[in-house]
Amino acid sequence: MTKASITNVKTPSSALADRPASGKVSVRNVTKIYDPEGVHVVALDGFSMDIEAGDFVAIVGPSGCGKSTLMNILAGFDTLTTGEVYLDDQLLAGPGTKPLPGSDRVVVFQQGALFPWMTVLENVTYGLMKKGVLKRAEANEKGIEFLERSGNLGRIANSYPAQLSSGMQRRVEIVRALINDPKILLLDEPFRAMDTVNKNRMHQHLLRIYQATRKTIMFITHDLEEALFLADRVIVMTTRPGTMKMDIAIDLPRPRDHAMMASEAYLALKQQAVFAVREEAKRAFDRGEREMA
Amino acid sequence: MSSAQGALLGTSLAKTYHVKDQPPVEVLKDCSFEFEPAMLNVVMGTSGCGKSTLAHMLAGYVRPDQGTLTIDGEPITDSGPDRLVVFQETALWPWMTVEENVVFGPLSRGGSRSKAVAASNNLLQRFGLGEFKDKYPGQLSGGMMRRAELAQALINSPKVMILDEPFRGLDVMTRELMQEYYLKLFEDTRLSTVFITAELEEALFLADRIYLMSDAPGRIVKIIDVDLPRPREISCTATKRYAELEQEALAALYAGQGEEDQL
Amino acid sequence: MSDEISTTANDASANAPVKRRAKSRWNISSWNWRGFVSIACFFLAWQGAVSLELPGFTKIPGPSEVVHTFVNDYLFTQSYWNSWLVSFERVFWGFALAQIIGIPFGLFLGTSKLFNNLVFPVFEMMRPIPPLAWVPLSILFWPTTESSIIFITFIGAFFIITINIYDGVRSIKQEHIWLARSLGASRIRIFRRIMIPAVLPAIAVGMTLGIAVTWNVVIAAEMIASDSGLGRLTWEGYVSSTPPVVIVGMISIGIAGYLSTMIVDIIERRMMPWKYK
């Protein structure tokens, strides 16, 4: 790995962008049952939540708590059994609706989903070209502009994903999501398995982007610390069947940096949540081991 | 546990790897440390800083190019059952059942099978794996595998346990549960330990003392005494003292690193 | 239900559990009716093409004719089943010899630097020569046709098996050996309990590839150089202008290959119980 230290990109203003007009999500009483005739696994059980446009919401829960199911329903990869999901008061999913992915709700996955055979720029502009809105040259221009805006990524426009570190890949993926001007960004544990230093950098990066764009963000994670640090609101889910266990407002000031993690207010919030999360993790873990026996 | 066994002393260790047709890679340089016995010593650094090489040296798999390495004053020249490594994700042999994995060590040194099996049963029972002794590792969950690995090492009563990112690859929640589990085990046995990790939270939660490593070529750049009271529980991560130590460590981690990350 | 809790690294699916797990008794998809339709269509199309005398099909027999020939002239004759036996024997010996010689050979190549340096260049020089190119030399060298065919078959499987095992040895995880060493295991114990099982998956791959090549080689060698076996039977059908026999031979060879693959598969499962539990 060559180390290419680049110019400091702390430029984005500290001001938080205004609340956008669209990007409001309403999840109403959603239940999801896998294989109702056979094993009958209740992944979500009457789950409801409302996300204001421009909010950063983190959802924390153990494996199998239904948080990925929720995200898949929102993204249009999966159906729900009962209940409704609305995006800006338009029905997105209900019983019997066809799952429909759209560029207004883009997912950044945990393993990364860049096309390995395309350069960074081709990856980023793929959505634009596919829709046929823009010509190649225009799309490229826009792609470069977006890459530049996200921390001088223009310099890697012609690299292939395999040449990048996982942190860089994740950044490119976020750019690819943003360029389509989505109403909501869905992040599925994007920084999993990174070491502390790199993860913290990605947190800063994501927060800068959030400050500047104020997109509605739904961030799924196992990691309470990460959730508290990033979000306006942390929702703790129970292990299967997934319901809401706790809904904590994180009214810590923005912009945030890691020094905040030593503040009284932060520690108080952490104290409040840490047992709830641990309890669910333990329950999920014990059940898992029982089921294997 | 007899007191004060397993003191590890490293002085000015250096190691460079030469791969054909590639520039040599300097992984360790002037790396010195003193791991006290009956302590949970955590070595922390970013990926690729030479932590694993250090673990392999302590175990005796890799020779340093320069410097000296001793255990309780004796130079380390080869591998041995007094210093056992729990490897990241690959410690168990997939073709042996859990029990065969655990008794492999004692049997290799000519121990009697019945004794080894009894000891193994004991340990597995204690780790909640009693029902799983005839399963293959591939049939276990990640958390179970990690516990089986601990049993596989502990049955040999080593002087030092060297854990090389043992909980890597587990999701954060399972990982925290395993940390708690491991912590309890350590607090019961006080077995001298070198624990290697890239995760600050893990380091702070477990350690008596953290040794921060620089990026490659790695050396110890800072030592942090973690004076959080034992026995520890997860709630200690929400205390003021924990937060202070975290800030201290973060500051040290960022110092000497470029502001933005690398390609 | 191991895949539900999945606390391991690859638990991407952990949150969307249990999808195709149910083995409902009334599961229609388990009875792949589409498969039957496709096979039926294939035979209908074949028969149709022959009946309509489409270009190229004028000399080709239809399935009914093939079945007729098979039942009347082959199914109950001893010579037909003898062909099976002869071909199977050749495959067996070629394949078995390739295993018996190839496995230790590959292990040595992977473990002994001296042996590797001395032998590997010659091995690599011979490896690209297709097995059938050995036919004339083999006939000159070996005293009987039988031995030369077995030799050619052996050549076909040997290189594939050896190179797979060689790769397998080289990709043994260093940690697996290290740990055993730390625990005080002797060299012999490490070889028996760690290295051999670690290489078994590579041996299995070699077997799967080897058995396929072996059949290829046996059939071709029989056509060129033998007066018996399924390959010869097929070739004779051509020489004697009895096209149905050609197709009887082809189908027989297909079935024989399939059976051998199945047997190899069973052996592999027995060999590596930890992979199939």
Tab-separated table of C-alpha atoms in Angstrom, chain B residues 12-247:
chain	number	residue	atom	x	y	z
B	12	SER	CA	15.319	-3.931	19.256
B	13	LEU	CA	13.590	-6.520	17.104
B	14	ALA	CA	13.759	-6.107	13.363
B	15	LYS	CA	12.380	-8.147	10.504
B	16	THR	CA	12.347	-7.617	6.776
B	17	TYR	CA	10.565	-9.910	4.362
B	18	HIS	CA	12.063	-10.536	0.964
B	19	VAL	CA	9.692	-11.668	-1.722
B	20	LYS	CA	11.056	-12.517	-5.117
B	21	ASP	CA	10.705	-9.756	-7.711
B	22	GLN	CA	9.306	-7.341	-5.171
B	23	PRO	CA	10.883	-4.652	-3.032
B	24	PRO	CA	11.702	-5.923	0.463
B	25	VAL	CA	9.116	-5.147	3.136
B	26	GLU	CA	10.339	-3.905	6.467
B	27	VAL	CA	7.712	-5.088	8.960
B	28	LEU	CA	9.434	-4.523	12.294
B	29	LYS	CA	12.201	-2.152	13.199
B	30	ASP	CA	13.651	-1.354	16.580
B	31	CYS	CA	10.685	-2.933	18.298
B	32	SER	CA	11.187	-3.245	22.052
B	33	PHE	CA	8.798	-4.208	24.811
B	34	GLU	CA	8.439	-5.914	28.124
B	35	PHE	CA	5.293	-7.952	28.592
B	36	GLU	CA	4.846	-8.618	32.267
B	37	PRO	CA	3.564	-11.986	33.408
B	38	ALA	CA	0.044	-12.547	34.719
B	39	MET	CA	-1.079	-9.512	32.780
B	40	LEU	CA	-3.301	-9.011	29.814
B	41	ASN	CA	-0.991	-7.174	27.452
B	42	VAL	CA	-2.706	-5.854	24.353
B	43	VAL	CA	-0.738	-4.941	21.253
B	44	MET	CA	-2.731	-2.617	19.066
B	45	GLY	CA	-2.039	-1.227	15.631
B	46	THR	CA	-3.624	-0.728	12.221
B	47	SER	CA	-3.763	-3.539	9.695
B	48	GLY	CA	-0.407	-4.368	8.196
B	49	CYS	CA	1.664	-2.807	10.980
B	50	GLY	CA	3.552	-6.000	11.763
B	51	LYS	CA	1.483	-7.159	14.732
B	52	SER	CA	1.087	-10.674	13.384
B	53	THR	CA	4.788	-10.949	12.658
B	54	LEU	CA	5.415	-10.044	16.265
B	55	ALA	CA	3.020	-12.774	17.400
B	56	HIS	CA	4.779	-15.311	15.168
B	57	MET	CA	8.123	-14.302	16.629
B	58	LEU	CA	6.886	-14.740	20.182
B	59	ALA	CA	5.648	-18.201	19.260
B	60	GLY	CA	8.989	-19.023	17.674
B	61	TYR	CA	7.763	-19.499	14.101
B	62	VAL	CA	9.650	-16.525	12.746
B	63	ARG	CA	13.200	-15.493	13.632
B	64	PRO	CA	14.020	-11.836	14.045
B	65	ASP	CA	16.741	-10.470	11.754
B	66	GLN	CA	18.044	-8.442	14.640
B	67	GLY	CA	17.375	-8.095	18.327
B	68	THR	CA	16.708	-10.549	21.109
B	69	LEU	CA	13.620	-12.174	22.468
B	70	THR	CA	13.368	-14.016	25.784
B	71	ILE	CA	10.765	-15.762	27.892
B	72	ASP	CA	11.481	-15.747	31.631
B	73	GLY	CA	15.056	-14.899	30.738
B	74	GLU	CA	15.530	-17.818	28.327
B	75	PRO	CA	16.033	-16.942	24.656
B	76	ILE	CA	13.253	-18.039	22.334
B	77	THR	CA	14.699	-20.261	19.636
B	78	ASP	CA	11.848	-22.516	18.616
B	79	SER	CA	8.137	-23.068	18.981
B	80	GLY	CA	6.848	-24.860	22.039
B	81	PRO	CA	3.737	-25.650	24.034
B	82	ASP	CA	4.655	-23.008	26.616
B	83	ARG	CA	3.732	-20.257	24.122
B	84	LEU	CA	0.572	-20.993	22.215
B	85	VAL	CA	-0.979	-18.876	19.524
B	86	VAL	CA	-4.684	-18.684	18.853
B	87	PHE	CA	-4.730	-17.641	15.229
B	88	GLN	CA	-7.215	-15.364	13.622
B	89	GLU	CA	-10.023	-17.474	12.200
B	90	THR	CA	-7.882	-20.514	11.405
B	91	ALA	CA	-6.900	-22.173	14.645
B	92	LEU	CA	-9.016	-25.319	14.422
B	93	TRP	CA	-8.233	-28.125	11.988
B	94	PRO	CA	-11.427	-28.554	9.993
B	95	TRP	CA	-10.953	-32.314	9.481
B	96	MET	CA	-10.938	-33.123	13.182
B	97	THR	CA	-13.907	-33.049	15.507
B	98	VAL	CA	-13.880	-30.526	18.317
B	99	GLU	CA	-12.635	-33.148	20.751
B	100	GLU	CA	-9.901	-34.401	18.425
B	101	ASN	CA	-8.778	-30.810	18.020
B	102	VAL	CA	-8.570	-30.282	21.749
B	103	VAL	CA	-6.765	-33.514	22.621
B	104	PHE	CA	-4.298	-33.189	19.750
B	105	GLY	CA	-1.769	-31.320	21.876
B	106	PRO	CA	-1.597	-33.674	24.867
B	107	LEU	CA	-1.557	-36.750	22.597
B	108	SER	CA	1.217	-35.262	20.475
B	109	ARG	CA	3.399	-35.142	23.540
B	110	GLY	CA	2.644	-38.746	24.432
B	111	GLY	CA	-0.091	-38.140	26.973
B	112	SER	CA	-2.646	-40.838	27.676
B	113	ARG	CA	-5.831	-40.647	25.679
B	114	SER	CA	-8.169	-41.187	28.611
B	115	LYS	CA	-6.567	-38.380	30.591
B	116	ALA	CA	-6.623	-36.047	27.613
B	117	VAL	CA	-10.251	-36.839	26.872
B	118	ALA	CA	-11.205	-36.235	30.484
B	119	ALA	CA	-9.427	-32.889	30.510
B	120	SER	CA	-11.007	-31.993	27.204
B	121	ASN	CA	-14.476	-32.882	28.458
B	122	ASN	CA	-13.866	-30.712	31.432
B	123	LEU	CA	-12.827	-27.712	29.403
B	124	LEU	CA	-15.515	-28.120	26.762
B	125	GLN	CA	-18.149	-28.454	29.460
B	126	ARG	CA	-16.894	-25.264	31.024
B	127	PHE	CA	-17.039	-23.464	27.674
B	128	GLY	CA	-20.580	-24.609	27.027
B	129	LEU	CA	-19.452	-26.928	24.245
B	130	GLY	CA	-20.118	-30.253	25.943
B	131	GLU	CA	-22.774	-31.242	23.449
B	132	PHE	CA	-20.629	-30.252	20.499
B	133	LYS	CA	-17.511	-32.313	21.058
B	134	ASP	CA	-18.231	-34.669	18.172
B	135	LYS	CA	-19.036	-31.944	15.680
B	136	TYR	CA	-16.644	-30.645	13.099
B	137	PRO	CA	-15.574	-26.989	13.332
B	138	GLY	CA	-17.543	-26.183	10.184
B	139	GLN	CA	-20.725	-27.118	12.024
B	140	LEU	CA	-20.169	-24.578	14.794
B	141	SER	CA	-21.108	-20.926	14.956
B	142	GLY	CA	-18.352	-18.325	15.023
B	143	GLY	CA	-18.664	-17.805	18.769
B	144	MET	CA	-18.412	-21.524	19.453
B	145	MET	CA	-15.356	-21.875	17.255
B	146	ARG	CA	-13.572	-19.177	19.212
B	147	ARG	CA	-14.308	-20.962	22.475
B	148	ALA	CA	-13.154	-24.283	21.066
B	149	GLU	CA	-9.913	-22.599	20.028
B	150	LEU	CA	-9.375	-21.391	23.565
B	151	ALA	CA	-9.947	-24.910	24.873
B	152	GLN	CA	-7.535	-26.307	22.289
B	153	ALA	CA	-4.811	-24.039	23.649
B	154	LEU	CA	-5.658	-24.042	27.358
B	155	ILE	CA	-5.564	-27.822	27.691
B	156	ASN	CA	-1.788	-27.577	27.252
B	157	SER	CA	-1.412	-25.208	30.227
B	158	PRO	CA	0.850	-22.775	28.389
B	159	LYS	CA	2.852	-20.140	30.206
B	160	VAL	CA	1.731	-17.524	27.733
B	161	MET	CA	-1.289	-17.274	25.506
B	162	ILE	CA	-0.791	-15.311	22.334
B	163	LEU	CA	-4.057	-14.314	20.725
B	164	ASP	CA	-3.737	-12.903	17.233
B	165	GLU	CA	-6.950	-10.974	16.563
B	166	PRO	CA	-8.934	-13.950	17.804
B	167	PHE	CA	-12.339	-12.341	17.467
B	168	ARG	CA	-11.855	-10.855	14.046
B	169	GLY	CA	-14.595	-11.718	11.623
B	170	LEU	CA	-17.272	-11.906	14.295
B	171	ASP	CA	-19.980	-9.301	14.197
B	172	VAL	CA	-19.621	-6.552	16.769
B	173	MET	CA	-22.208	-7.940	19.155
B	174	THR	CA	-20.950	-11.512	19.201
B	175	ARG	CA	-17.505	-10.125	19.487
B	176	GLU	CA	-18.411	-8.159	22.592
B	177	LEU	CA	-19.961	-11.236	24.131
B	178	MET	CA	-16.811	-13.211	23.418
B	179	GLN	CA	-14.707	-10.443	24.915
B	180	GLU	CA	-16.713	-10.587	28.111
B	181	TYR	CA	-16.393	-14.327	28.112
B	182	TYR	CA	-12.690	-14.193	27.572
B	183	LEU	CA	-12.266	-11.492	30.176
B	184	LYS	CA	-13.907	-13.646	32.798
B	185	LEU	CA	-11.622	-16.519	31.845
B	186	PHE	CA	-8.574	-14.300	32.164
B	187	GLU	CA	-9.652	-12.805	35.451
B	188	ASP	CA	-10.093	-16.334	36.808
B	189	THR	CA	-6.768	-17.704	35.601
B	190	ARG	CA	-4.507	-14.662	35.309
B	191	LEU	CA	-2.621	-16.486	32.603
B	192	SER	CA	0.035	-14.291	30.992
B	193	THR	CA	-1.426	-13.043	27.752
B	194	VAL	CA	-0.433	-11.171	24.644
B	195	PHE	CA	-3.569	-10.105	22.830
B	196	ILE	CA	-3.267	-8.583	19.397
B	197	THR	CA	-5.968	-6.411	17.904
B	198	ALA	CA	-6.742	-3.578	15.514
B	199	GLU	CA	-9.758	-2.460	17.511
B	200	LEU	CA	-9.362	0.205	20.129
B	201	GLU	CA	-12.576	-0.613	21.956
B	202	GLU	CA	-11.519	-4.213	22.317
B	203	ALA	CA	-8.101	-3.157	23.561
B	204	LEU	CA	-9.499	-0.792	26.165
B	205	PHE	CA	-12.095	-3.214	27.428
B	206	LEU	CA	-9.658	-6.105	27.898
B	207	ALA	CA	-6.219	-4.766	28.621
B	208	ASP	CA	-4.153	-4.199	31.690
B	209	ARG	CA	-1.739	-2.422	29.451
B	210	ILE	CA	-1.941	-1.382	25.803
B	211	TYR	CA	1.115	-1.258	23.580
B	212	LEU	CA	0.377	0.919	20.565
B	213	MET	CA	2.300	0.021	17.455
B	214	SER	CA	3.297	2.384	14.689
B	215	ASP	CA	2.579	1.662	11.045
B	216	ALA	CA	5.115	-0.583	9.326
B	217	PRO	CA	7.953	-0.868	10.089
B	218	GLY	CA	6.279	-1.467	13.411
B	219	ARG	CA	7.588	-0.569	16.805
B	220	ILE	CA	5.952	0.194	20.118
B	221	VAL	CA	5.294	3.918	20.222
B	222	LYS	CA	3.154	4.306	23.297
B	223	ILE	CA	2.176	2.361	26.383
B	224	ILE	CA	-1.135	3.036	28.064
B	225	ASP	CA	-1.934	1.598	31.464
B	226	VAL	CA	-5.605	0.752	31.534
B	227	ASP	CA	-6.508	1.231	35.170
B	228	LEU	CA	-10.178	0.367	34.866
B	229	PRO	CA	-11.114	-1.793	37.840
B	230	ARG	CA	-11.518	-5.552	37.509
B	231	PRO	CA	-13.650	-7.555	37.240
B	232	ARG	CA	-14.875	-5.485	34.332
B	233	GLU	CA	-18.284	-5.438	32.788
B	234	ILE	CA	-19.562	-3.842	29.650
B	235	SER	CA	-20.806	-0.858	31.647
B	236	CYS	CA	-17.218	0.212	32.237
B	237	THR	CA	-17.078	1.331	28.617
B	238	ALA	CA	-19.527	4.103	29.451
B	239	THR	CA	-17.447	5.554	32.275
B	240	LYS	CA	-15.503	8.779	32.291
B	241	ARG	CA	-12.180	7.024	32.823
B	242	TYR	CA	-12.753	4.780	29.814
B	243	ALA	CA	-13.534	7.816	27.684
B	244	GLU	CA	-10.361	9.559	28.838
B	245	LEU	CA	-8.224	6.568	28.007
B	246	GLU	CA	-9.960	6.320	24.644
B	247	GLN	CA	-9.119	9.933	23.856
